[in-house]
Amino acid sequence: NHWTIGSGKYTSPSQDSHTPEHVSMVSVSAAAQDVLIYLVGDSAVHLCVEGVACMTVQELGRSVREALHIPDSAQDAFAFWLCSPLLELQLKPKHQPYKLCRQWQDLLYRFTEASEDNISQDEPCLQYRRNVFFPRTKELQIEDEGVLRLLYEEAKENVLEGRYPCDPEHWLRLGALSCALDLEHGIDIHKAASAIREKKLSSFLPGHVIGSSGGLFSALRGKGGRQAELEQSLLEEYQAVCKSATSNSQSIPTYFLRQYLSTCHTLPYYGCAFFSGEIDKPPQGILQRGGRKTVSVGISLEGVYVIDVKEKHVLLGLRYCELSWDHSYPEGEGDSHILWLEFDGEEAGTPVNKLLKIYSKQAELMNGLIEFCVELRAMGDAAATGTDGELSPSQQPAGLTGTASRMRGGQRGKLRRQSSVVCSRVHSLSTISYVDDGKEIKRLKPKRAASFFSRQPPPPPPAYSAVQVTESLEQG
């Protein structure tokens, strides 16, 4: 008798699910069961526990923290996840991992668009990784090197895979810090260059930055030269970070780990849970429909971020004080679950409410996570002000409506330069714009350039107020 707990590596569902790399089988005895809990980076914790079929996440967590020597001060930094190439779910303390594994196919049918064949072959991996609800401020207070290294391994994987889009100054520094952690500190520059070539640039820099390499055609397209430039830049940055560590009082590895995580903290989507979805593309012509674009939606305690999966840059980033949201269920066959994001914008100088539609079967999960994050932030603010959760009218954030605590209307900060990958690209989004003229909510159509012979003074701008998503709006 055997229990399949999960795969050690993420593999495509189309691959043979019976290969040793994809499936880890653990023997089951009447008294105890062997369980593998995977860490980011393909390593795993091997436990022998009793009654695993009924064991909760909270109970399993004690054994994992003991095995990894995680101090009590950092026990909330990590959580259990069920992950596969098709779906990633952070588990709650009361969840029972074994039972959820048995229900995995039902979860895939509910929250993914995967085919029956892919669903039948998919298998979840029980992972121990960063908790979405762990504040960054607390992470900066961690001193245990083992905990920092676990956080580093996860952040590094997200950077290399392009899940955390980075500007050149960021991915170059992060790559150099990885070099400093993987290579011997302060080694000769020639030895460092040799070690980087042996490990390959893909171990330190995002794959989309490097691009494919090798072969005659790559050389003809100049990719060989690009690789050489990247290697030289990485070596120069490596020398710089090694030099900065010599004046530091911390241990060298701890210093580099903290520097890596601190750099990641400048990325607004660090620590997010990610969901897959699609948005409308802007129409390309009068008779041509725009189609849809695949996006990744990152949700954290700080806000919501819509990322272009192909181009590796942010399309829209909103803090919770800058948005309203809602989730609508499909009304008919062929319709989609939709996550609605409303935010402030303008059309030809007129303040408007902009609505972005995100099509995804995971919209229900996203809606729930946003609501919970907003509630956590409200509780944190209440604790800081000593109000025990009750906010006075003067303390309530603008736009709180009903029990859902939909927050909006905050003043937007200045955006970074347009070339930055973390900068919102609202102009490239296909959104629905609305204004309230005091009598009814009207959809605002984009204005065309005025005729050369019929230019007239523009009418006064209509009044502006918050928009609530209704059935009539959803039809837009």
PDB file of N, CA and C in Angstrom, residues 423-461:
ATOM      1  N   CYS A 423       6.563  49.879 -13.428  1.00  0.00           N
ATOM      2  CA  CYS A 423       5.686  51.018 -13.666  1.00  0.00           C
ATOM      3  C   CYS A 423       4.396  50.558 -14.344  1.00  0.00           C
ATOM      4  N   SER A 424       3.237  51.028 -13.837  1.00  0.00           N
ATOM      5  CA  SER A 424       1.954  50.685 -14.451  1.00  0.00           C
ATOM      6  C   SER A 424       1.873  51.226 -15.873  1.00  0.00           C
ATOM      7  N   ARG A 425       1.250  50.454 -16.735  1.00  0.00           N
ATOM      8  CA  ARG A 425       1.056  50.826 -18.138  1.00  0.00           C
ATOM      9  C   ARG A 425      -0.431  50.903 -18.437  1.00  0.00           C
ATOM     10  N   VAL A 426      -1.099  51.840 -17.765  1.00  0.00           N
ATOM     11  CA  VAL A 426      -2.546  51.955 -17.889  1.00  0.00           C
ATOM     12  C   VAL A 426      -2.956  52.240 -19.322  1.00  0.00           C
ATOM     13  N   HIS A 427      -2.137  52.982 -20.051  1.00  0.00           N
ATOM     14  CA  HIS A 427      -2.479  53.344 -21.432  1.00  0.00           C
ATOM     15  C   HIS A 427      -2.558  52.126 -22.348  1.00  0.00           C
ATOM     16  N   SER A 428      -1.919  51.016 -21.958  1.00  0.00           N
ATOM     17  CA  SER A 428      -1.926  49.823 -22.796  1.00  0.00           C
ATOM     18  C   SER A 428      -3.049  48.861 -22.428  1.00  0.00           C
ATOM     19  N   LEU A 429      -3.885  49.236 -21.445  1.00  0.00           N
ATOM     20  CA  LEU A 429      -4.967  48.365 -21.002  1.00  0.00           C
ATOM     21  C   LEU A 429      -6.262  48.694 -21.720  1.00  0.00           C
ATOM     22  N   SER A 430      -7.059  47.673 -21.952  1.00  0.00           N
ATOM     23  CA  SER A 430      -8.411  47.866 -22.472  1.00  0.00           C
ATOM     24  C   SER A 430      -9.357  47.921 -21.279  1.00  0.00           C
ATOM     25  N   THR A 431      -9.716  49.130 -20.859  1.00  0.00           N
ATOM     26  CA  THR A 431     -10.555  49.322 -19.679  1.00  0.00           C
ATOM     27  C   THR A 431     -11.895  49.929 -20.080  1.00  0.00           C
ATOM     28  N   ILE A 432     -12.830  49.877 -19.151  1.00  0.00           N
ATOM     29  CA  ILE A 432     -14.129  50.512 -19.322  1.00  0.00           C
ATOM     30  C   ILE A 432     -14.136  51.763 -18.458  1.00  0.00           C
ATOM     31  N   SER A 433     -14.439  52.905 -19.047  1.00  0.00           N
ATOM     32  CA  SER A 433     -14.422  54.161 -18.317  1.00  0.00           C
ATOM     33  C   SER A 433     -15.847  54.647 -18.072  1.00  0.00           C
ATOM     34  N   TYR A 434     -16.121  55.085 -16.824  1.00  0.00           N
ATOM     35  CA  TYR A 434     -17.448  55.559 -16.446  1.00  0.00           C
ATOM     36  C   TYR A 434     -17.354  56.867 -15.690  1.00  0.00           C
ATOM     37  N   VAL A 435     -18.425  57.685 -15.822  1.00  0.00           N
ATOM     38  CA  VAL A 435     -18.576  58.892 -15.019  1.00  0.00           C
ATOM     39  C   VAL A 435     -20.010  58.924 -14.495  1.00  0.00           C
ATOM     40  N   ASP A 436     -20.212  59.679 -13.420  1.00  0.00           N
ATOM     41  CA  ASP A 436     -21.545  59.860 -12.831  1.00  0.00           C
ATOM     42  C   ASP A 436     -21.925  61.320 -13.034  1.00  0.00           C
ATOM     43  N   ASP A 437     -22.962  61.560 -13.847  1.00  0.00           N
ATOM     44  CA  ASP A 437     -23.360  62.949 -14.127  1.00  0.00           C
ATOM     45  C   ASP A 437     -24.362  63.484 -13.109  1.00  0.00           C
ATOM     46  N   GLY A 438     -24.546  62.754 -11.997  1.00  0.00           N
ATOM     47  CA  GLY A 438     -25.485  63.179 -10.976  1.00  0.00           C
ATOM     48  C   GLY A 438     -26.850  62.552 -11.114  1.00  0.00           C
ATOM     49  N   LYS A 439     -27.163  62.013 -12.283  1.00  0.00           N
ATOM     50  CA  LYS A 439     -28.459  61.376 -12.516  1.00  0.00           C
ATOM     51  C   LYS A 439     -28.310  59.883 -12.773  1.00  0.00           C
ATOM     52  N   GLU A 440     -27.299  59.534 -13.559  1.00  0.00           N
ATOM     53  CA  GLU A 440     -27.088  58.137 -13.899  1.00  0.00           C
ATOM     54  C   GLU A 440     -25.621  57.904 -14.221  1.00  0.00           C
ATOM     55  N   ILE A 441     -25.246  56.663 -14.156  1.00  0.00           N
ATOM     56  CA  ILE A 441     -23.870  56.290 -14.505  1.00  0.00           C
ATOM     57  C   ILE A 441     -23.793  56.077 -16.004  1.00  0.00           C
ATOM     58  N   LYS A 442     -22.870  56.735 -16.641  1.00  0.00           N
ATOM     59  CA  LYS A 442     -22.736  56.639 -18.085  1.00  0.00           C
ATOM     60  C   LYS A 442     -21.351  56.135 -18.466  1.00  0.00           C
ATOM     61  N   ARG A 443     -21.329  55.299 -19.478  1.00  0.00           N
ATOM     62  CA  ARG A 443     -20.055  54.843 -20.007  1.00  0.00           C
ATOM     63  C   ARG A 443     -19.464  55.939 -20.873  1.00  0.00           C
ATOM     64  N   LEU A 444     -18.204  56.228 -20.687  1.00  0.00           N
ATOM     65  CA  LEU A 444     -17.530  57.279 -21.438  1.00  0.00           C
ATOM     66  C   LEU A 444     -16.789  56.663 -22.606  1.00  0.00           C
ATOM     67  N   LYS A 445     -17.177  57.026 -23.808  1.00  0.00           N
ATOM     68  CA  LYS A 445     -16.512  56.497 -24.995  1.00  0.00           C
ATOM     69  C   LYS A 445     -15.251  57.313 -25.278  1.00  0.00           C
ATOM     70  N   PRO A 446     -14.201  56.664 -25.761  1.00  0.00           N
ATOM     71  CA  PRO A 446     -12.981  57.412 -26.092  1.00  0.00           C
ATOM     72  C   PRO A 446     -13.261  58.496 -27.122  1.00  0.00           C
ATOM     73  N   LYS A 447     -12.694  59.657 -26.900  1.00  0.00           N
ATOM     74  CA  LYS A 447     -12.912  60.764 -27.830  1.00  0.00           C
ATOM     75  C   LYS A 447     -12.006  60.640 -29.048  1.00  0.00           C
ATOM     76  N   ARG A 448     -12.577  60.964 -30.214  1.00  0.00           N
ATOM     77  CA  ARG A 448     -11.775  61.008 -31.437  1.00  0.00           C
ATOM     78  C   ARG A 448     -11.277  62.434 -31.648  1.00  0.00           C
ATOM     79  N   ALA A 449     -10.254  62.587 -32.461  1.00  0.00           N
ATOM     80  CA  ALA A 449      -9.752  63.926 -32.771  1.00  0.00           C
ATOM     81  C   ALA A 449     -10.850  64.732 -33.457  1.00  0.00           C
ATOM     82  N   ALA A 450     -11.010  65.982 -33.045  1.00  0.00           N
ATOM     83  CA  ALA A 450     -12.069  66.818 -33.610  1.00  0.00           C
ATOM     84  C   ALA A 450     -11.805  67.107 -35.076  1.00  0.00           C
ATOM     85  N   SER A 451     -12.883  67.241 -35.846  1.00  0.00           N
ATOM     86  CA  SER A 451     -12.743  67.574 -37.258  1.00  0.00           C
ATOM     87  C   SER A 451     -12.086  68.941 -37.401  1.00  0.00           C
ATOM     88  N   PHE A 452     -11.332  69.113 -38.466  1.00  0.00           N
ATOM     89  CA  PHE A 452     -10.633  70.372 -38.701  1.00  0.00           C
ATOM     90  C   PHE A 452     -11.618  71.515 -38.890  1.00  0.00           C
ATOM     91  N   PHE A 453     -12.877  71.160 -39.340  1.00  0.00           N
ATOM     92  CA  PHE A 453     -13.860  72.204 -39.634  1.00  0.00           C
ATOM     93  C   PHE A 453     -14.920  72.352 -38.540  1.00  0.00           C
ATOM     94  N   SER A 454     -14.889  71.530 -37.522  1.00  0.00           N
ATOM     95  CA  SER A 454     -15.986  71.558 -36.537  1.00  0.00           C
ATOM     96  C   SER A 454     -15.479  71.556 -35.101  1.00  0.00           C
ATOM     97  N   ARG A 455     -14.350  72.166 -34.854  1.00  0.00           N
ATOM     98  CA  ARG A 455     -13.848  72.225 -33.496  1.00  0.00           C
ATOM     99  C   ARG A 455     -14.712  73.153 -32.652  1.00  0.00           C
ATOM    100  N   GLN A 456     -15.062  72.685 -31.438  1.00  0.00           N
ATOM    101  CA  GLN A 456     -15.864  73.468 -30.520  1.00  0.00           C
ATOM    102  C   GLN A 456     -15.253  73.399 -29.130  1.00  0.00           C
ATOM    103  N   PRO A 457     -15.567  74.385 -28.274  1.00  0.00           N
ATOM    104  CA  PRO A 457     -15.040  74.314 -26.902  1.00  0.00           C
ATOM    105  C   PRO A 457     -15.558  73.054 -26.209  1.00  0.00           C
ATOM    106  N   PRO A 458     -14.705  72.383 -25.451  1.00  0.00           N
ATOM    107  CA  PRO A 458     -15.145  71.156 -24.769  1.00  0.00           C
ATOM    108  C   PRO A 458     -16.183  71.460 -23.699  1.00  0.00           C
ATOM    109  N   PRO A 459     -17.139  70.555 -23.471  1.00  0.00           N
ATOM    110  CA  PRO A 459     -18.149  70.771 -22.426  1.00  0.00           C
ATOM    111  C   PRO A 459     -17.524  70.671 -21.047  1.00  0.00           C
ATOM    112  N   PRO A 460     -18.183  71.237 -20.023  1.00  0.00           N
ATOM    113  CA  PRO A 460     -17.629  71.128 -18.661  1.00  0.00           C
ATOM    114  C   PRO A 460     -17.590  69.671 -18.224  1.00  0.00           C
ATOM    115  N   PRO A 461     -16.549  69.299 -17.457  1.00  0.00           N
ATOM    116  CA  PRO A 461     -16.432  67.891 -17.023  1.00  0.00           C
ATOM    117  C   PRO A 461     -17.568  67.505 -16.089  1.00  0.00           C
TER     118      PRO A 461
END
